[in-house]
PDB file of N, CA and C in Angstrom:
ATOM      1  N   UNK O   1     -52.205 -52.709 138.770  1.00 94.00           N
ATOM      2  CA  UNK O   1     -51.376 -52.658 137.584  1.00 94.00           C
ATOM      3  C   UNK O   1     -51.990 -51.666 136.599  1.00 94.00           C
ATOM      4  N   UNK O   2     -51.160 -50.828 136.000  1.00 98.00           N
ATOM      5  CA  UNK O   2     -51.624 -49.866 135.001  1.00 98.00           C
ATOM      6  C   UNK O   2     -51.512 -50.500 133.613  1.00 98.00           C
ATOM      7  N   UNK O   3     -52.636 -50.551 132.902  1.00 98.00           N
ATOM      8  CA  UNK O   3     -52.711 -51.187 131.581  1.00 98.00           C
ATOM      9  C   UNK O   3     -53.124 -50.154 130.542  1.00 98.00           C
ATOM     10  N   UNK O   4     -52.429 -50.156 129.403  1.00 98.00           N
ATOM     11  CA  UNK O   4     -52.829 -49.338 128.265  1.00 98.00           C
ATOM     12  C   UNK O   4     -53.530 -50.245 127.269  1.00 98.00           C
ATOM     13  N   UNK O   5     -54.779 -49.935 126.955  1.00 98.00           N
ATOM     14  CA  UNK O   5     -55.588 -50.709 126.011  1.00 98.00           C
ATOM     15  C   UNK O   5     -55.737 -49.897 124.731  1.00 98.00           C
ATOM     16  N   UNK O   6     -55.251 -50.449 123.629  1.00 98.00           N
ATOM     17  CA  UNK O   6     -55.356 -49.780 122.329  1.00 98.00           C
ATOM     18  C   UNK O   6     -56.329 -50.588 121.489  1.00 98.00           C
ATOM     19  N   UNK O   7     -57.556 -50.113 121.423  1.00 97.00           N
ATOM     20  CA  UNK O   7     -58.668 -50.839 120.785  1.00 97.00           C
ATOM     21  C   UNK O   7     -59.614 -49.812 120.176  1.00 97.00           C
ATOM     22  N   UNK O   8     -59.927 -49.963 118.879  1.00 96.00           N
ATOM     23  CA  UNK O   8     -60.767 -48.964 118.212  1.00 96.00           C
ATOM     24  C   UNK O   8     -62.262 -49.303 118.207  1.00 96.00           C
ATOM     25  N   UNK O   9     -62.633 -50.490 118.633  1.00 94.00           N
ATOM     26  CA  UNK O   9     -64.056 -50.816 118.719  1.00 94.00           C
ATOM     27  C   UNK O   9     -64.547 -50.415 120.109  1.00 94.00           C
ATOM     28  N   UNK O  10     -65.363 -49.378 120.141  1.00 95.00           N
ATOM     29  CA  UNK O  10     -65.781 -48.760 121.397  1.00 95.00           C
ATOM     30  C   UNK O  10     -66.420 -49.768 122.369  1.00 95.00           C
ATOM     31  N   UNK O  11     -67.286 -50.620 121.872  1.00 94.00           N
ATOM     32  CA  UNK O  11     -67.971 -51.588 122.744  1.00 94.00           C
ATOM     33  C   UNK O  11     -66.959 -52.541 123.387  1.00 94.00           C
ATOM     34  N   UNK O  12     -66.036 -53.054 122.575  1.00 93.00           N
ATOM     35  CA  UNK O  12     -65.007 -53.959 123.113  1.00 93.00           C
ATOM     36  C   UNK O  12     -64.091 -53.227 124.085  1.00 93.00           C
ATOM     37  N   UNK O  13     -63.718 -52.027 123.736  1.00 95.00           N
ATOM     38  CA  UNK O  13     -62.846 -51.230 124.598  1.00 95.00           C
ATOM     39  C   UNK O  13     -63.481 -51.024 125.968  1.00 95.00           C
ATOM     40  N   UNK O  14     -64.750 -50.635 125.979  1.00 95.00           N
ATOM     41  CA  UNK O  14     -65.452 -50.400 127.248  1.00 95.00           C
ATOM     42  C   UNK O  14     -65.613 -51.700 128.040  1.00 95.00           C
ATOM     43  N   UNK O  15     -65.922 -52.785 127.335  1.00 94.00           N
ATOM     44  CA  UNK O  15     -66.113 -54.069 128.009  1.00 94.00           C
ATOM     45  C   UNK O  15     -64.813 -54.518 128.703  1.00 94.00           C
ATOM     46  N   UNK O  16     -63.699 -54.452 127.974  1.00 94.00           N
ATOM     47  CA  UNK O  16     -62.423 -54.887 128.559  1.00 94.00           C
ATOM     48  C   UNK O  16     -61.931 -53.903 129.621  1.00 94.00           C
ATOM     49  N   UNK O  17     -62.177 -52.629 129.408  1.00 95.00           N
ATOM     50  CA  UNK O  17     -61.799 -51.634 130.425  1.00 95.00           C
ATOM     51  C   UNK O  17     -62.540 -51.921 131.730  1.00 95.00           C
ATOM     52  N   UNK O  18     -63.837 -52.176 131.633  1.00 95.00           N
ATOM     53  CA  UNK O  18     -64.638 -52.501 132.829  1.00 95.00           C
ATOM     54  C   UNK O  18     -64.129 -53.782 133.495  1.00 95.00           C
ATOM     55  N   UNK O  19     -63.849 -54.799 132.696  1.00 94.00           N
ATOM     56  CA  UNK O  19     -63.398 -56.084 133.238  1.00 94.00           C
ATOM     57  C   UNK O  19     -62.079 -55.923 133.997  1.00 94.00           C
ATOM     58  N   UNK O  20     -61.125 -55.227 133.397  1.00 94.00           N
ATOM     59  CA  UNK O  20     -59.829 -55.029 134.047  1.00 94.00           C
ATOM     60  C   UNK O  20     -59.941 -54.084 135.240  1.00 94.00           C
ATOM     61  N   UNK O  21     -60.757 -53.056 135.127  1.00 96.00           N
ATOM     62  CA  UNK O  21     -60.951 -52.117 136.239  1.00 96.00           C
ATOM     63  C   UNK O  21     -61.575 -52.824 137.435  1.00 96.00           C
ATOM     64  N   UNK O  22     -62.579 -53.655 137.178  1.00 95.00           N
ATOM     65  CA  UNK O  22     -63.238 -54.405 138.251  1.00 95.00           C
ATOM     66  C   UNK O  22     -62.286 -55.390 138.932  1.00 95.00           C
ATOM     67  N   UNK O  23     -61.237 -55.786 138.219  1.00 95.00           N
ATOM     68  CA  UNK O  23     -60.235 -56.688 138.793  1.00 95.00           C
ATOM     69  C   UNK O  23     -59.129 -55.910 139.522  1.00 95.00           C
ATOM     70  N   UNK O  24     -59.305 -54.581 139.602  1.00 96.00           N
ATOM     71  CA  UNK O  24     -58.371 -53.765 140.369  1.00 96.00           C
ATOM     72  C   UNK O  24     -57.262 -53.088 139.574  1.00 96.00           C
ATOM     73  N   UNK O  25     -57.352 -53.147 138.255  1.00 96.00           N
ATOM     74  CA  UNK O  25     -56.324 -52.524 137.424  1.00 96.00           C
ATOM     75  C   UNK O  25     -56.751 -51.127 136.990  1.00 96.00           C
ATOM     76  N   UNK O  26     -55.779 -50.248 136.806  1.00 98.00           N
ATOM     77  CA  UNK O  26     -56.052 -48.923 136.234  1.00 98.00           C
ATOM     78  C   UNK O  26     -55.887 -49.070 134.724  1.00 98.00           C
ATOM     79  N   UNK O  27     -56.913 -48.692 133.965  1.00 98.00           N
ATOM     80  CA  UNK O  27     -56.886 -48.883 132.518  1.00 98.00           C
ATOM     81  C   UNK O  27     -56.968 -47.544 131.801  1.00 98.00           C
ATOM     82  N   UNK O  28     -56.003 -47.322 130.928  1.00 98.00           N
ATOM     83  CA  UNK O  28     -56.027 -46.164 130.031  1.00 98.00           C
ATOM     84  C   UNK O  28     -56.422 -46.719 128.678  1.00 98.00           C
ATOM     85  N   UNK O  29     -57.469 -46.179 128.094  1.00 97.00           N
ATOM     86  CA  UNK O  29     -57.991 -46.710 126.846  1.00 97.00           C
ATOM     87  C   UNK O  29     -57.891 -45.659 125.744  1.00 97.00           C
ATOM     88  N   UNK O  30     -57.315 -46.060 124.599  1.00 98.00           N
ATOM     89  CA  UNK O  30     -57.220 -45.177 123.429  1.00 98.00           C
ATOM     90  C   UNK O  30     -57.656 -45.953 122.197  1.00 98.00           C
ATOM     91  N   UNK O  31     -57.941 -45.210 121.110  1.00 97.00           N
ATOM     92  CA  UNK O  31     -58.489 -45.856 119.922  1.00 97.00           C
ATOM     93  C   UNK O  31     -57.525 -45.939 118.740  1.00 97.00           C
ATOM     94  N   UNK O  32     -56.383 -45.240 118.813  1.00 98.00           N
ATOM     95  CA  UNK O  32     -55.458 -45.259 117.676  1.00 98.00           C
ATOM     96  C   UNK O  32     -54.040 -45.594 118.128  1.00 98.00           C
ATOM     97  N   UNK O  33     -53.240 -46.052 117.171  1.00 98.00           N
ATOM     98  CA  UNK O  33     -51.832 -46.349 117.442  1.00 98.00           C
ATOM     99  C   UNK O  33     -51.096 -45.086 117.875  1.00 98.00           C
ATOM    100  N   UNK O  34     -51.422 -43.977 117.222  1.00 98.00           N
ATOM    101  CA  UNK O  34     -50.762 -42.708 117.541  1.00 98.00           C
ATOM    102  C   UNK O  34     -51.043 -42.288 118.983  1.00 98.00           C
ATOM    103  N   UNK O  35     -52.304 -42.375 119.397  1.00 98.00           N
ATOM    104  CA  UNK O  35     -52.659 -42.048 120.790  1.00 98.00           C
ATOM    105  C   UNK O  35     -51.972 -43.025 121.744  1.00 98.00           C
ATOM    106  N   UNK O  36     -51.862 -44.269 121.332  1.00 98.00           N
ATOM    107  CA  UNK O  36     -51.210 -45.281 122.150  1.00 98.00           C
ATOM    108  C   UNK O  36     -49.757 -44.934 122.435  1.00 98.00           C
ATOM    109  N   UNK O  37     -49.053 -44.446 121.433  1.00 98.00           N
ATOM    110  CA  UNK O  37     -47.654 -44.052 121.615  1.00 98.00           C
ATOM    111  C   UNK O  37     -47.540 -42.884 122.597  1.00 98.00           C
ATOM    112  N   UNK O  38     -48.429 -41.905 122.443  1.00 98.00           N
ATOM    113  CA  UNK O  38     -48.420 -40.739 123.340  1.00 98.00           C
ATOM    114  C   UNK O  38     -48.693 -41.171 124.778  1.00 98.00           C
ATOM    115  N   UNK O  39     -49.730 -41.979 124.972  1.00 98.00           N
ATOM    116  CA  UNK O  39     -50.110 -42.405 126.321  1.00 98.00           C
ATOM    117  C   UNK O  39     -49.087 -43.355 126.946  1.00 98.00           C
ATOM    118  N   UNK O  40     -48.473 -44.202 126.127  1.00 98.00           N
ATOM    119  CA  UNK O  40     -47.441 -45.109 126.651  1.00 98.00           C
ATOM    120  C   UNK O  40     -46.285 -44.299 127.223  1.00 98.00           C
ATOM    121  N   UNK O  41     -45.874 -43.241 126.502  1.00 98.00           N
ATOM    122  CA  UNK O  41     -44.777 -42.390 126.988  1.00 98.00           C
ATOM    123  C   UNK O  41     -45.189 -41.626 128.239  1.00 98.00           C
ATOM    124  N   UNK O  42     -46.422 -41.134 128.240  1.00 98.00           N
ATOM    125  CA  UNK O  42     -46.906 -40.309 129.352  1.00 98.00           C
ATOM    126  C   UNK O  42     -47.230 -41.138 130.591  1.00 98.00           C
ATOM    127  N   UNK O  43     -47.924 -42.248 130.417  1.00 97.00           N
ATOM    128  CA  UNK O  43     -48.461 -43.026 131.534  1.00 97.00           C
ATOM    129  C   UNK O  43     -47.520 -44.128 132.037  1.00 97.00           C
ATOM    130  N   UNK O  44     -46.606 -44.592 131.195  1.00 97.00           N
ATOM    131  CA  UNK O  44     -45.689 -45.692 131.550  1.00 97.00           C
ATOM    132  C   UNK O  44     -46.455 -46.897 132.130  1.00 97.00           C
ATOM    133  N   UNK O  45     -47.355 -47.496 131.341  1.00 98.00           N
ATOM    134  CA  UNK O  45     -48.112 -48.643 131.859  1.00 98.00           C
ATOM    135  C   UNK O  45     -47.209 -49.852 132.096  1.00 98.00           C
ATOM    136  N   UNK O  46     -47.723 -50.809 132.846  1.00 98.00           N
ATOM    137  CA  UNK O  46     -47.004 -52.054 133.109  1.00 98.00           C
ATOM    138  C   UNK O  46     -47.216 -53.041 131.954  1.00 98.00           C
ATOM    139  N   UNK O  47     -48.343 -52.872 131.231  1.00 98.00           N
ATOM    140  CA  UNK O  47     -48.712 -53.767 130.135  1.00 98.00           C
ATOM    141  C   UNK O  47     -49.473 -52.979 129.078  1.00 98.00           C
ATOM    142  N   UNK O  48     -49.239 -53.331 127.813  1.00 98.00           N
ATOM    143  CA  UNK O  48     -49.995 -52.750 126.701  1.00 98.00           C
ATOM    144  C   UNK O  48     -50.749 -53.877 126.019  1.00 98.00           C
ATOM    145  N   UNK O  49     -52.054 -53.684 125.843  1.00 98.00           N
ATOM    146  CA  UNK O  49     -52.889 -54.627 125.094  1.00 98.00           C
ATOM    147  C   UNK O  49     -53.226 -53.928 123.779  1.00 98.00           C
ATOM    148  N   UNK O  50     -52.858 -54.559 122.676  1.00 98.00           N
ATOM    149  CA  UNK O  50     -52.886 -53.913 121.368  1.00 98.00           C
ATOM    150  C   UNK O  50     -53.711 -54.690 120.357  1.00 98.00           C
ATOM    151  N   UNK O  51     -54.660 -54.009 119.738  1.00 97.00           N
ATOM    152  CA  UNK O  51     -55.370 -54.576 118.595  1.00 97.00           C
ATOM    153  C   UNK O  51     -54.505 -54.332 117.358  1.00 97.00           C
ATOM    154  N   UNK O  52     -54.630 -55.159 116.345  1.00 97.00           N
ATOM    155  CA  UNK O  52     -53.859 -54.967 115.108  1.00 97.00           C
ATOM    156  C   UNK O  52     -54.611 -54.066 114.139  1.00 97.00           C
ATOM    157  N   UNK O  53     -55.903 -54.313 113.970  1.00 96.00           N
ATOM    158  CA  UNK O  53     -56.688 -53.509 113.026  1.00 96.00           C
ATOM    159  C   UNK O  53     -57.235 -52.287 113.756  1.00 96.00           C
ATOM    160  N   UNK O  54     -56.647 -51.131 113.471  1.00 96.00           N
ATOM    161  CA  UNK O  54     -57.023 -49.884 114.136  1.00 96.00           C
ATOM    162  C   UNK O  54     -57.352 -48.822 113.103  1.00 96.00           C
ATOM    163  N   UNK O  55     -57.944 -47.728 113.563  1.00 89.00           N
ATOM    164  CA  UNK O  55     -58.172 -46.571 112.714  1.00 89.00           C
ATOM    165  C   UNK O  55     -56.819 -45.997 112.303  1.00 89.00           C
ATOM    166  N   UNK O  56     -56.727 -45.433 111.144  1.00 91.00           N
ATOM    167  CA  UNK O  56     -55.489 -44.843 110.616  1.00 91.00           C
ATOM    168  C   UNK O  56     -54.390 -45.895 110.567  1.00 91.00           C
ATOM    169  N   UNK O  57     -53.368 -45.762 111.414  1.00 96.00           N
ATOM    170  CA  UNK O  57     -52.240 -46.701 111.426  1.00 96.00           C
ATOM    171  C   UNK O  57     -52.618 -47.969 112.203  1.00 96.00           C
ATOM    172  N   UNK O  58     -52.008 -49.106 111.822  1.00 97.00           N
ATOM    173  CA  UNK O  58     -52.358 -50.367 112.487  1.00 97.00           C
ATOM    174  C   UNK O  58     -51.424 -50.686 113.660  1.00 97.00           C
ATOM    175  N   UNK O  59     -51.648 -51.830 114.274  1.00 98.00           N
ATOM    176  CA  UNK O  59     -50.863 -52.237 115.429  1.00 98.00           C
ATOM    177  C   UNK O  59     -49.398 -52.474 115.116  1.00 98.00           C
ATOM    178  N   UNK O  60     -49.094 -52.920 113.901  1.00 97.00           N
ATOM    179  CA  UNK O  60     -47.694 -53.122 113.516  1.00 97.00           C
ATOM    180  C   UNK O  60     -46.979 -51.767 113.482  1.00 97.00           C
ATOM    181  N   UNK O  61     -47.648 -50.737 113.013  1.00 98.00           N
ATOM    182  CA  UNK O  61     -47.089 -49.375 113.053  1.00 98.00           C
ATOM    183  C   UNK O  61     -46.741 -49.010 114.497  1.00 98.00           C
ATOM    184  N   UNK O  62     -47.663 -49.291 115.417  1.00 98.00           N
ATOM    185  CA  UNK O  62     -47.411 -48.999 116.833  1.00 98.00           C
ATOM    186  C   UNK O  62     -46.145 -49.712 117.304  1.00 98.00           C
ATOM    187  N   UNK O  63     -46.025 -50.991 116.969  1.00 98.00           N
ATOM    188  CA  UNK O  63     -44.869 -51.777 117.418  1.00 98.00           C
ATOM    189  C   UNK O  63     -43.555 -51.254 116.825  1.00 98.00           C
ATOM    190  N   UNK O  64     -43.595 -50.862 115.530  1.00 98.00           N
ATOM    191  CA  UNK O  64     -42.393 -50.303 114.886  1.00 98.00           C
ATOM    192  C   UNK O  64     -41.964 -49.013 115.573  1.00 98.00           C
ATOM    193  N   UNK O  65     -42.931 -48.140 115.839  1.00 98.00           N
ATOM    194  CA  UNK O  65     -42.628 -46.859 116.483  1.00 98.00           C
ATOM    195  C   UNK O  65     -42.182 -47.070 117.930  1.00 98.00           C
ATOM    196  N   UNK O  66     -42.812 -47.980 118.628  1.00 98.00           N
ATOM    197  CA  UNK O  66     -42.453 -48.294 120.017  1.00 98.00           C
ATOM    198  C   UNK O  66     -40.997 -48.731 120.100  1.00 98.00           C
ATOM    199  N   UNK O  67     -40.552 -49.488 119.102  1.00 97.00           N
ATOM    200  CA  UNK O  67     -39.177 -49.992 119.092  1.00 97.00           C
ATOM    201  C   UNK O  67     -38.146 -48.860 119.037  1.00 97.00           C
ATOM    202  N   UNK O  68     -38.556 -47.682 118.587  1.00 97.00           N
ATOM    203  CA  UNK O  68     -37.650 -46.531 118.461  1.00 97.00           C
ATOM    204  C   UNK O  68     -37.628 -45.655 119.715  1.00 97.00           C
ATOM    205  N   UNK O  69     -38.468 -45.975 120.692  1.00 97.00           N
ATOM    206  CA  UNK O  69     -38.620 -45.110 121.869  1.00 97.00           C
ATOM    207  C   UNK O  69     -38.091 -45.842 123.101  1.00 97.00           C
ATOM    208  N   UNK O  70     -36.886 -45.502 123.537  1.00 97.00           N
ATOM    209  CA  UNK O  70     -36.249 -46.240 124.640  1.00 97.00           C
ATOM    210  C   UNK O  70     -37.100 -46.358 125.909  1.00 97.00           C
ATOM    211  N   UNK O  71     -37.843 -45.315 126.255  1.00 96.00           N
ATOM    212  CA  UNK O  71     -38.584 -45.367 127.516  1.00 96.00           C
ATOM    213  C   UNK O  71     -39.822 -46.266 127.488  1.00 96.00           C
ATOM    214  N   UNK O  72     -40.250 -46.725 126.304  1.00 98.00           N
ATOM    215  CA  UNK O  72     -41.422 -47.621 126.263  1.00 98.00           C
ATOM    216  C   UNK O  72     -41.148 -48.963 125.589  1.00 98.00           C
ATOM    217  N   UNK O  73     -39.977 -49.132 124.987  1.00 97.00           N
ATOM    218  CA  UNK O  73     -39.700 -50.361 124.230  1.00 97.00           C
ATOM    219  C   UNK O  73     -39.741 -51.605 125.114  1.00 97.00           C
ATOM    220  N   UNK O  74     -39.460 -51.469 126.396  1.00 97.00           N
ATOM    221  CA  UNK O  74     -39.435 -52.649 127.265  1.00 97.00           C
ATOM    222  C   UNK O  74     -40.789 -52.978 127.906  1.00 97.00           C
ATOM    223  N   UNK O  75     -41.804 -52.138 127.672  1.00 98.00           N
ATOM    224  CA  UNK O  75     -43.141 -52.422 128.217  1.00 98.00           C
ATOM    225  C   UNK O  75     -43.714 -53.627 127.465  1.00 98.00           C
ATOM    226  N   UNK O  76     -44.113 -54.677 128.181  1.00 98.00           N
ATOM    227  CA  UNK O  76     -44.670 -55.858 127.508  1.00 98.00           C
ATOM    228  C   UNK O  76     -45.951 -55.529 126.729  1.00 98.00           C
ATOM    229  N   UNK O  77     -46.057 -56.143 125.550  1.00 98.00           N
ATOM    230  CA  UNK O  77     -47.236 -55.952 124.694  1.00 98.00           C
ATOM    231  C   UNK O  77     -47.854 -57.315 124.421  1.00 98.00           C
ATOM    232  N   UNK O  78     -49.166 -57.382 124.611  1.00 97.00           N
ATOM    233  CA  UNK O  78     -49.946 -58.545 124.188  1.00 97.00           C
ATOM    234  C   UNK O  78     -50.859 -58.072 123.071  1.00 97.00           C
ATOM    235  N   UNK O  79     -50.729 -58.707 121.917  1.00 97.00           N
ATOM    236  CA  UNK O  79     -51.643 -58.404 120.815  1.00 97.00           C
ATOM    237  C   UNK O  79     -52.917 -59.187 121.072  1.00 97.00           C
ATOM    238  N   UNK O  80     -54.048 -58.486 120.968  1.00 96.00           N
ATOM    239  CA  UNK O  80     -55.361 -59.091 121.169  1.00 96.00           C
ATOM    240  C   UNK O  80     -56.230 -58.657 120.008  1.00 96.00           C
ATOM    241  N   UNK O  81     -56.353 -59.526 119.011  1.00 95.00           N
ATOM    242  CA  UNK O  81     -56.964 -59.133 117.747  1.00 95.00           C
ATOM    243  C   UNK O  81     -57.706 -60.307 117.130  1.00 95.00           C
ATOM    244  N   UNK O  82     -58.619 -60.025 116.231  1.00 92.00           N
ATOM    245  CA  UNK O  82     -59.253 -61.079 115.444  1.00 92.00           C
ATOM    246  C   UNK O  82     -58.552 -61.243 114.100  1.00 92.00           C
ATOM    247  N   UNK O  83     -57.503 -60.465 113.868  1.00 92.00           N
ATOM    248  CA  UNK O  83     -56.743 -60.552 112.624  1.00 92.00           C
ATOM    249  C   UNK O  83     -55.744 -61.691 112.764  1.00 92.00           C
ATOM    250  N   UNK O  84     -56.106 -62.839 112.201  1.00 93.00           N
ATOM    251  CA  UNK O  84     -55.332 -64.069 112.353  1.00 93.00           C
ATOM    252  C   UNK O  84     -54.551 -64.348 111.069  1.00 93.00           C
ATOM    253  N   UNK O  85     -53.449 -63.631 110.896  1.00 94.00           N
ATOM    254  CA  UNK O  85     -52.637 -63.723 109.694  1.00 94.00           C
ATOM    255  C   UNK O  85     -51.208 -64.072 110.106  1.00 94.00           C
ATOM    256  N   UNK O  86     -50.652 -65.166 109.566  1.00 96.00           N
ATOM    257  CA  UNK O  86     -49.340 -65.634 110.026  1.00 96.00           C
ATOM    258  C   UNK O  86     -48.234 -64.617 109.760  1.00 96.00           C
ATOM    259  N   UNK O  87     -48.286 -63.906 108.647  1.00 96.00           N
ATOM    260  CA  UNK O  87     -47.256 -62.897 108.349  1.00 96.00           C
ATOM    261  C   UNK O  87     -47.305 -61.762 109.377  1.00 96.00           C
ATOM    262  N   UNK O  88     -48.507 -61.328 109.716  1.00 96.00           N
ATOM    263  CA  UNK O  88     -48.666 -60.271 110.709  1.00 96.00           C
ATOM    264  C   UNK O  88     -48.204 -60.749 112.081  1.00 96.00           C
ATOM    265  N   UNK O  89     -48.558 -61.974 112.428  1.00 97.00           N
ATOM    266  CA  UNK O  89     -48.105 -62.542 113.706  1.00 97.00           C
ATOM    267  C   UNK O  89     -46.586 -62.569 113.774  1.00 97.00           C
ATOM    268  N   UNK O  90     -45.945 -63.044 112.702  1.00 97.00           N
ATOM    269  CA  UNK O  90     -44.482 -63.115 112.671  1.00 97.00           C
ATOM    270  C   UNK O  90     -43.868 -61.728 112.825  1.00 97.00           C
ATOM    271  N   UNK O  91     -44.439 -60.749 112.130  1.00 97.00           N
ATOM    272  CA  UNK O  91     -43.959 -59.371 112.250  1.00 97.00           C
ATOM    273  C   UNK O  91     -44.075 -58.891 113.698  1.00 97.00           C
ATOM    274  N   UNK O  92     -45.217 -59.141 114.304  1.00 98.00           N
ATOM    275  CA  UNK O  92     -45.450 -58.695 115.681  1.00 98.00           C
ATOM    276  C   UNK O  92     -44.444 -59.335 116.634  1.00 98.00           C
ATOM    277  N   UNK O  93     -44.200 -60.620 116.464  1.00 98.00           N
ATOM    278  CA  UNK O  93     -43.226 -61.302 117.326  1.00 98.00           C
ATOM    279  C   UNK O  93     -41.814 -60.752 117.119  1.00 98.00           C
ATOM    280  N   UNK O  94     -41.489 -60.350 115.889  1.00 97.00           N
ATOM    281  CA  UNK O  94     -40.173 -59.753 115.627  1.00 97.00           C
ATOM    282  C   UNK O  94     -39.996 -58.455 116.415  1.00 97.00           C
ATOM    283  N   UNK O  95     -41.096 -57.779 116.696  1.00 97.00           N
ATOM    284  CA  UNK O  95     -41.037 -56.534 117.475  1.00 97.00           C
ATOM    285  C   UNK O  95     -41.170 -56.786 118.979  1.00 97.00           C
ATOM    286  N   UNK O  96     -41.064 -58.042 119.366  1.00 96.00           N
ATOM    287  CA  UNK O  96     -40.938 -58.356 120.782  1.00 96.00           C
ATOM    288  C   UNK O  96     -42.215 -58.466 121.595  1.00 96.00           C
ATOM    289  N   UNK O  97     -43.348 -58.775 120.950  1.00 98.00           N
ATOM    290  CA  UNK O  97     -44.569 -58.944 121.739  1.00 98.00           C
ATOM    291  C   UNK O  97     -44.456 -60.188 122.608  1.00 98.00           C
ATOM    292  N   UNK O  98     -45.218 -60.219 123.679  1.00 97.00           N
ATOM    293  CA  UNK O  98     -45.218 -61.372 124.587  1.00 97.00           C
ATOM    294  C   UNK O  98     -46.143 -62.477 124.102  1.00 97.00           C
ATOM    295  N   UNK O  99     -47.268 -62.080 123.479  1.00 96.00           N
ATOM    296  CA  UNK O  99     -48.235 -63.073 123.006  1.00 96.00           C
ATOM    297  C   UNK O  99     -49.127 -62.450 121.941  1.00 96.00           C
ATOM    298  N   UNK O 100     -49.724 -63.294 121.100  1.00 97.00           N
ATOM    299  CA  UNK O 100     -50.660 -62.872 120.059  1.00 97.00           C
ATOM    300  C   UNK O 100     -51.908 -63.716 120.250  1.00 97.00           C
ATOM    301  N   UNK O 101     -52.930 -63.118 120.824  1.00 96.00           N
ATOM    302  CA  UNK O 101     -54.155 -63.847 121.152  1.00 96.00           C
ATOM    303  C   UNK O 101     -55.280 -63.443 120.207  1.00 96.00           C
ATOM    304  N   UNK O 102     -56.075 -64.409 119.820  1.00 95.00           N
ATOM    305  CA  UNK O 102     -57.226 -64.155 118.952  1.00 95.00           C
ATOM    306  C   UNK O 102     -58.457 -63.898 119.829  1.00 95.00           C
ATOM    307  N   UNK O 103     -59.060 -62.728 119.652  1.00 93.00           N
ATOM    308  CA  UNK O 103     -60.185 -62.298 120.500  1.00 93.00           C
ATOM    309  C   UNK O 103     -61.298 -63.335 120.579  1.00 93.00           C
ATOM    310  N   UNK O 104     -61.645 -63.894 119.432  1.00 91.00           N
ATOM    311  CA  UNK O 104     -62.791 -64.807 119.403  1.00 91.00           C
ATOM    312  C   UNK O 104     -62.539 -66.098 120.188  1.00 91.00           C
ATOM    313  N   UNK O 105     -61.295 -66.356 120.568  1.00 93.00           N
ATOM    314  CA  UNK O 105     -60.972 -67.559 121.342  1.00 93.00           C
ATOM    315  C   UNK O 105     -61.089 -67.360 122.851  1.00 93.00           C
ATOM    316  N   UNK O 106     -61.371 -66.128 123.286  1.00 90.00           N
ATOM    317  CA  UNK O 106     -61.382 -65.822 124.720  1.00 90.00           C
ATOM    318  C   UNK O 106     -62.614 -65.010 125.111  1.00 90.00           C
ATOM    319  N   UNK O 107     -63.211 -65.378 126.215  1.00 86.00           N
ATOM    320  CA  UNK O 107     -64.212 -64.502 126.828  1.00 86.00           C
ATOM    321  C   UNK O 107     -63.422 -63.455 127.611  1.00 86.00           C
ATOM    322  N   UNK O 108     -64.042 -62.345 127.985  1.00 82.00           N
ATOM    323  CA  UNK O 108     -63.324 -61.365 128.804  1.00 82.00           C
ATOM    324  C   UNK O 108     -62.745 -61.977 130.084  1.00 82.00           C
ATOM    325  N   UNK O 109     -63.502 -62.873 130.704  1.00 83.00           N
ATOM    326  CA  UNK O 109     -63.030 -63.521 131.936  1.00 83.00           C
ATOM    327  C   UNK O 109     -61.802 -64.383 131.668  1.00 83.00           C
ATOM    328  N   UNK O 110     -61.828 -65.142 130.571  1.00 90.00           N
ATOM    329  CA  UNK O 110     -60.687 -65.989 130.204  1.00 90.00           C
ATOM    330  C   UNK O 110     -59.455 -65.144 129.860  1.00 90.00           C
ATOM    331  N   UNK O 111     -59.684 -64.033 129.177  1.00 87.00           N
ATOM    332  CA  UNK O 111     -58.574 -63.157 128.813  1.00 87.00           C
ATOM    333  C   UNK O 111     -57.938 -62.562 130.058  1.00 87.00           C
ATOM    334  N   UNK O 112     -58.752 -62.131 130.988  1.00 83.00           N
ATOM    335  CA  UNK O 112     -58.247 -61.579 132.241  1.00 83.00           C
ATOM    336  C   UNK O 112     -57.422 -62.625 132.986  1.00 83.00           C
ATOM    337  N   UNK O 113     -57.907 -63.850 133.012  1.00 84.00           N
ATOM    338  CA  UNK O 113     -57.190 -64.932 133.694  1.00 84.00           C
ATOM    339  C   UNK O 113     -55.843 -65.215 133.027  1.00 84.00           C
ATOM    340  N   UNK O 114     -55.828 -65.121 131.706  1.00 82.00           N
ATOM    341  CA  UNK O 114     -54.583 -65.382 130.956  1.00 82.00           C
ATOM    342  C   UNK O 114     -53.558 -64.315 131.272  1.00 82.00           C
TER     343      UNK O 114
END
């Protein structure tokens, strides 16, 4: 499965990329919402894993822009963030995410299993 990981913390990005790669997935990793939009259009991943707090524009920006792009709007998105704010969660769900998971509640192994 091809996964797009949008995560700006380099250590976390590398850790999750390694975990998913070792499980047999191809992982494209980017650090900004803008790069995520470009790679989603180019790579057509099966799943997008999105952090909310990113450099420059945030994850909600990514979701708003994704909604305007027919070729990527149907790609499932799982938000994986430590930003636990009900208003942000509600906004993300309005843009059609599949799930909103809090990073601190999952080990990499548990997240992969989920």
